[in-house]
XYZ file of C-alpha atoms in Angstrom:
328
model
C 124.223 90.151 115.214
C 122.414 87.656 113.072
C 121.018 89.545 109.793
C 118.661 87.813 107.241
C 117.813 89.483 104.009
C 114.987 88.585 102.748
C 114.479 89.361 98.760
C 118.766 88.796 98.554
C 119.074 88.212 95.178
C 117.134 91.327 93.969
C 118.429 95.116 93.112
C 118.248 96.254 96.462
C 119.101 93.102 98.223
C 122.159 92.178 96.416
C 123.491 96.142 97.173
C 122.587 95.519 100.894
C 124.226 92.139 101.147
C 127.375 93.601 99.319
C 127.393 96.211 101.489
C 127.140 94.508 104.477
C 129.611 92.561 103.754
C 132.302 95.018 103.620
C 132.403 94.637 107.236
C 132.403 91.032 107.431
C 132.338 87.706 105.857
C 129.688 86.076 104.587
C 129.551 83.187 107.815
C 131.026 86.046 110.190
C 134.231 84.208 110.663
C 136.324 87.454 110.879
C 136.316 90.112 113.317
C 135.639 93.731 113.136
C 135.540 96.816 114.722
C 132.947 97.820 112.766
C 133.816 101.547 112.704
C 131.119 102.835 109.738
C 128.027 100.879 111.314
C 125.858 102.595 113.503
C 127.137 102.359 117.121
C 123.633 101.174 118.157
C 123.426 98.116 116.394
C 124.796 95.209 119.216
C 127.762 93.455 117.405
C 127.894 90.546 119.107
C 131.498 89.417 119.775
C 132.306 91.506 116.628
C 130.544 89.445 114.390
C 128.132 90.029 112.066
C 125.926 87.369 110.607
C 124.216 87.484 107.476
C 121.964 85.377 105.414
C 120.167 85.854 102.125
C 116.918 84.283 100.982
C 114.610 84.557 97.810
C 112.624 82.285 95.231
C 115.692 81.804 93.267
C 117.724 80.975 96.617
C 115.353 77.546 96.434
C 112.814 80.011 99.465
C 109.167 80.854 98.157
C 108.108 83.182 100.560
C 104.394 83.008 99.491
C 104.577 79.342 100.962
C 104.517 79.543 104.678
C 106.285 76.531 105.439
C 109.647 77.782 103.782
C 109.150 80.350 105.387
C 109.157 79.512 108.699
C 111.850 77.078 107.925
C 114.080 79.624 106.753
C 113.561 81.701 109.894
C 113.474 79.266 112.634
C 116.622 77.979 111.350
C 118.460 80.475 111.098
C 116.840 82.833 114.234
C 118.078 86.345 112.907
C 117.567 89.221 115.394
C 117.538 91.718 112.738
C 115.151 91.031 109.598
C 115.746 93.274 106.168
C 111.891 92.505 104.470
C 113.142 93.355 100.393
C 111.416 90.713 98.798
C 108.589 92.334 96.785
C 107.084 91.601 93.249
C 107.083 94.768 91.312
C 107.694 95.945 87.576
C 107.136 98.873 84.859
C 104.213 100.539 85.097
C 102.689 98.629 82.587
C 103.108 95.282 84.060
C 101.685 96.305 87.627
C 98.839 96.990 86.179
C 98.517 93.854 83.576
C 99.621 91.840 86.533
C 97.693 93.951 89.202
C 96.124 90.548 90.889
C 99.564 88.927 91.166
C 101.541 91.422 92.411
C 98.910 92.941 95.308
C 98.273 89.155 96.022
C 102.183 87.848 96.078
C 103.467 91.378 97.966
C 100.743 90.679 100.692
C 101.508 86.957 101.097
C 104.886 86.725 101.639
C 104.462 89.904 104.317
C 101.913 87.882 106.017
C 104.411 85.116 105.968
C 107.062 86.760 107.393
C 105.454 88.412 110.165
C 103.009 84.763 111.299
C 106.253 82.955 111.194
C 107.995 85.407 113.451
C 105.959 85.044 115.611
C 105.299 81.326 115.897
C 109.242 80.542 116.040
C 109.509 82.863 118.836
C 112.002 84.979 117.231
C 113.254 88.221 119.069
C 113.749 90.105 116.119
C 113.142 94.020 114.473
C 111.774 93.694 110.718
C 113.030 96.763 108.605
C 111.334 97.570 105.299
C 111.090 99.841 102.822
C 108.199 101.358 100.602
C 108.109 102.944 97.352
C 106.467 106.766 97.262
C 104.157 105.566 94.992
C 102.091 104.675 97.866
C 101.381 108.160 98.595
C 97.756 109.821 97.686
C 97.728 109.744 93.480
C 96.786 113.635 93.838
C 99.861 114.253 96.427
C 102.416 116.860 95.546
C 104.748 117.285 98.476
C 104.636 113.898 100.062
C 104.506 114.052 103.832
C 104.389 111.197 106.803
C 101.326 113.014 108.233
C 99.363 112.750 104.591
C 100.297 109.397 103.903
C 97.046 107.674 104.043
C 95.068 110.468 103.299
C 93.984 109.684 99.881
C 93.926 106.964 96.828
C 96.366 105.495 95.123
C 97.247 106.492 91.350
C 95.196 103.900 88.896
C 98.602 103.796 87.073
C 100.183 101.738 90.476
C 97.005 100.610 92.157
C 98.037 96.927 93.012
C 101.374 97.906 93.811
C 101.427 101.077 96.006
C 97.992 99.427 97.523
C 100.342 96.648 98.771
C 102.842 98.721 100.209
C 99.981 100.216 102.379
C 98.705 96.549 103.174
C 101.679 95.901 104.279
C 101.952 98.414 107.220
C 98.893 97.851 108.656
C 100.287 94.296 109.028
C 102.976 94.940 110.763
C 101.269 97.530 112.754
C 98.541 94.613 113.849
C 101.541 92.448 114.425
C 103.305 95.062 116.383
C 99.794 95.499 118.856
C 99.050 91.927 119.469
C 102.667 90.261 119.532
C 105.123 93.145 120.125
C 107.141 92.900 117.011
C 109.107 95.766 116.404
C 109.066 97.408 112.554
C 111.132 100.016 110.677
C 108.984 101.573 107.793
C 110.539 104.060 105.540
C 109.344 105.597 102.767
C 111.557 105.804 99.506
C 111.864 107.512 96.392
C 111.484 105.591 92.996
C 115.384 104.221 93.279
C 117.882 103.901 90.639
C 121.487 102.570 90.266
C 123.575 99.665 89.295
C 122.974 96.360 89.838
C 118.885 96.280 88.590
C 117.823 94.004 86.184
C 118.609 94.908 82.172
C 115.232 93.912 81.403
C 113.127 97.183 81.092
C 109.828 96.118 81.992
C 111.067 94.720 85.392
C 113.896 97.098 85.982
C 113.313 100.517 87.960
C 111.843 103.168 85.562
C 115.179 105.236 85.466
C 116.944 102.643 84.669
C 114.933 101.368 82.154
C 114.513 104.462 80.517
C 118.613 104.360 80.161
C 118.434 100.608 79.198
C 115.955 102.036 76.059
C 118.543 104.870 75.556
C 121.801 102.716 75.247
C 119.665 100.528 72.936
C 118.891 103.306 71.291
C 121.834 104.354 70.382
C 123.607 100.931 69.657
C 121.073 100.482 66.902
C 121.472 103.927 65.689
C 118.167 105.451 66.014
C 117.581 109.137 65.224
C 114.652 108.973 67.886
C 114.505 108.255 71.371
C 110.445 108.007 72.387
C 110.057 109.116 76.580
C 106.458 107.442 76.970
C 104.049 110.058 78.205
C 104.509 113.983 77.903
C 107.822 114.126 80.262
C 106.304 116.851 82.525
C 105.887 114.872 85.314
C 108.405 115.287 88.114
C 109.705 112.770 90.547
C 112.451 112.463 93.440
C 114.677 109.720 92.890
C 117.058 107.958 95.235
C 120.317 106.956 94.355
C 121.096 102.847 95.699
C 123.520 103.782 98.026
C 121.451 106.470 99.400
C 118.750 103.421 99.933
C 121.359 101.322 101.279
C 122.459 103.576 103.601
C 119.020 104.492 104.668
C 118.593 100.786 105.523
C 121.327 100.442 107.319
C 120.724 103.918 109.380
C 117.440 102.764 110.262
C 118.602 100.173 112.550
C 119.021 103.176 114.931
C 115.601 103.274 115.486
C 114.084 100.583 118.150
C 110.755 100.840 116.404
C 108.661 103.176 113.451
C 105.281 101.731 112.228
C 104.250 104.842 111.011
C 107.234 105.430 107.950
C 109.457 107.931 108.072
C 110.434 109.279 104.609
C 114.040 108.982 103.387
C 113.290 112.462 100.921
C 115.049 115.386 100.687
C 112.037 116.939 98.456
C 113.995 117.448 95.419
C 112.751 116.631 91.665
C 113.697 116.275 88.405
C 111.155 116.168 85.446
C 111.328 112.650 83.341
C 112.280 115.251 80.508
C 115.398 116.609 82.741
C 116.353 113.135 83.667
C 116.144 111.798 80.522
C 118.443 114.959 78.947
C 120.604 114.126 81.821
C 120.836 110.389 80.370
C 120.942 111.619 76.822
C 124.576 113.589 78.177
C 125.446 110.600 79.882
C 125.165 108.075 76.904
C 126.083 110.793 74.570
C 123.374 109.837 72.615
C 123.406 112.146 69.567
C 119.296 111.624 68.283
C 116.279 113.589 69.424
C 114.382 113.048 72.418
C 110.395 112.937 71.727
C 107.507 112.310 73.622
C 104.999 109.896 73.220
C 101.494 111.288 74.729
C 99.986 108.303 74.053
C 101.524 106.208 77.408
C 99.803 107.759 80.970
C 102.031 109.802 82.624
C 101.416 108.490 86.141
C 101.046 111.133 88.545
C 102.252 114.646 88.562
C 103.959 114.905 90.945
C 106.322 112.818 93.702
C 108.544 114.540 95.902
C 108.918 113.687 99.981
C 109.125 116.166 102.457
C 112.824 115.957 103.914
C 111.560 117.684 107.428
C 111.211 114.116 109.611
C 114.332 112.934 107.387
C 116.766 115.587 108.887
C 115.560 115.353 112.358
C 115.529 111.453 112.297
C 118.825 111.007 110.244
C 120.612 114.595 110.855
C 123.892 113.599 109.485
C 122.174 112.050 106.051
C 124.130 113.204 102.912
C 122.350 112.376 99.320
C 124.137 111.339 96.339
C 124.630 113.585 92.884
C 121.331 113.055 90.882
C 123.897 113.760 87.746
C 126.756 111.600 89.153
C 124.688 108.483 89.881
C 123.014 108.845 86.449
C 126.246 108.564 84.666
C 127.656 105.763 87.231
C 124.399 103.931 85.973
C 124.851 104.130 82.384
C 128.243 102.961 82.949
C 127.267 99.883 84.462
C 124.709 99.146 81.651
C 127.397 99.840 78.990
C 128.761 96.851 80.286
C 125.932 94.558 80.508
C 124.487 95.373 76.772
């Protein structure tokens, strides 16, 4: 099977890549049995062939032409669609015009030039719960659409939503076959150590380790910490992208939740343990707290994905202040 990854050199595409190639090499040159892949992905001669592209790769996928290069070239029959521009709340919404206008381009490229190169091939992507109704409280499938965004994540979450009804038009004219799943703000190793472009619980333990190496007595949690969110592990998203190849087709996404929150005040004790940070945690009211609440309803996840185990919200916190230890 020929596997490109779009958005490669990114947080989640640099965990997929590595994982995927624990059961190959990067051309495919050794064979498998494959034993922890799902049996319904079609090994072909017991090889599996990946690919990576993203704007640092030397592939702008808001320019159609590399696009379609990269595609027709390589003719994957499985496409992974990561690449998204994203950040801190605070630079969504400064950059609001960019990032709605880049996420929808490059989707729009993907999709026109799978279609003109005539490639056979299933497009699985992801979305971030923050596409969910601003007022939502238990997230579900059925509910998805059923109300605005949060200002706080307009031109992001607004993209997300874009970005189905793409592949759903794509899907009725041309017959392209799409995975959408619905995720949980993630967290984990391997994000950027920039805060303002890093994933919010890692940037919040990014601030923490700084906090401490400068020897603070304060540690300020923007906004009142009340709000509570589910987060997912990255090997609970990896897995979840890998699982979802099981499924022929799912326009309409299918949450990867197991509705299960932690307030950004928990969390961030839970990080204060982890970093054995010794100062006081305080809250500045002064940053918006985003919405109240995010957590997914698990029901569609344990029918769809019965055997789905989620990682340690405690665990995975300290294996990701471990991993910034080192990169401070």
């Amino acid at each position: 099977m020929k596997v490109l990854v779009l958005g490669s050199t990114g947080f989640i595409g640099k965990n997929l890549i590595d994982s995927l190639q624990s059961y190959t090499t990067w051309d495919g040159s050794e064979s498998h049995s494959f034993p922890a892949f799902p049996d319904s992905i079609s090994i072909q001669g017991n090889q599996l062939i990946l690919s990576g592209a993203s704007l640092s790769t030397g592939v702008d996928l808001r320019n159609y032409q590399q696009t379609y290069d990269c595609i027709n070239n390589f003719k994957p029959e499985l496409i992974y669609n990561l690449a998204s521009h994203g950040g801190s709340l605070h630079y969504v919404k400064e950059k609001a015009a960019d990032v709605i206008a880049d996420n929808i381009q490059m989707t729009l490229n993907v999709y026109k030039a799978i279609n003109e190169s005539r490639q056979n091939c299933k497009v699985i992507q992801p979305f971030s719960n923050c596409s969910y109704p601003g007022d939502s409280s238990i997230q579900r499938e059925e509910k998805w659409l059923s109300g605005d965004v949060h200002e706080s994540i307009f031109s992001f979450g607004n993209s997300k939503r874009t970005i189905f009804y793409i592949s759903k038009c794509y899907q009725m004219q041309y017959g392209i076959n799409t995975v959408n799943l619905l995720l949980p703000n993630t967290y984990g190793p391997g994000d950027s150590i920039d805060p303002n472009h890093t994933h919010a619980l890692n940037g919040m333990v990014i601030r923490m380790l700084q906090a401490k190496k400068a020897g603070d007595s304060e540690f300020v949690v923007w906004g009142t910490g009340s709000p509570v969110r589910e987060w997912c592990y990255v090997d609970d998203f990896i897995k979840a992208l890998i699982e979802a190849n099981k499924l022929e087709s799912a326009i309409e996404p299918i949450n990867i939740g197991q509705n299960k929150g932690y307030s950004i005040a928990e969390s961030a004790a839970l990080i204060q343990e982890a970093c054995e940070y010794t100062g006081d945690i305080v809250f500045d009211t002064s940053y918006p707290d985003g919405a109240p609440v995010k957590r997914l309803s698990g029901e569609v996840t344990k029918s769809t994905f019965p055997d789905f185990k989620f990682y340690d919200h405690k665990q995975g916190i300290a294996n990701t202040v471990k991993y910034y230890e080192d990169k401070l």
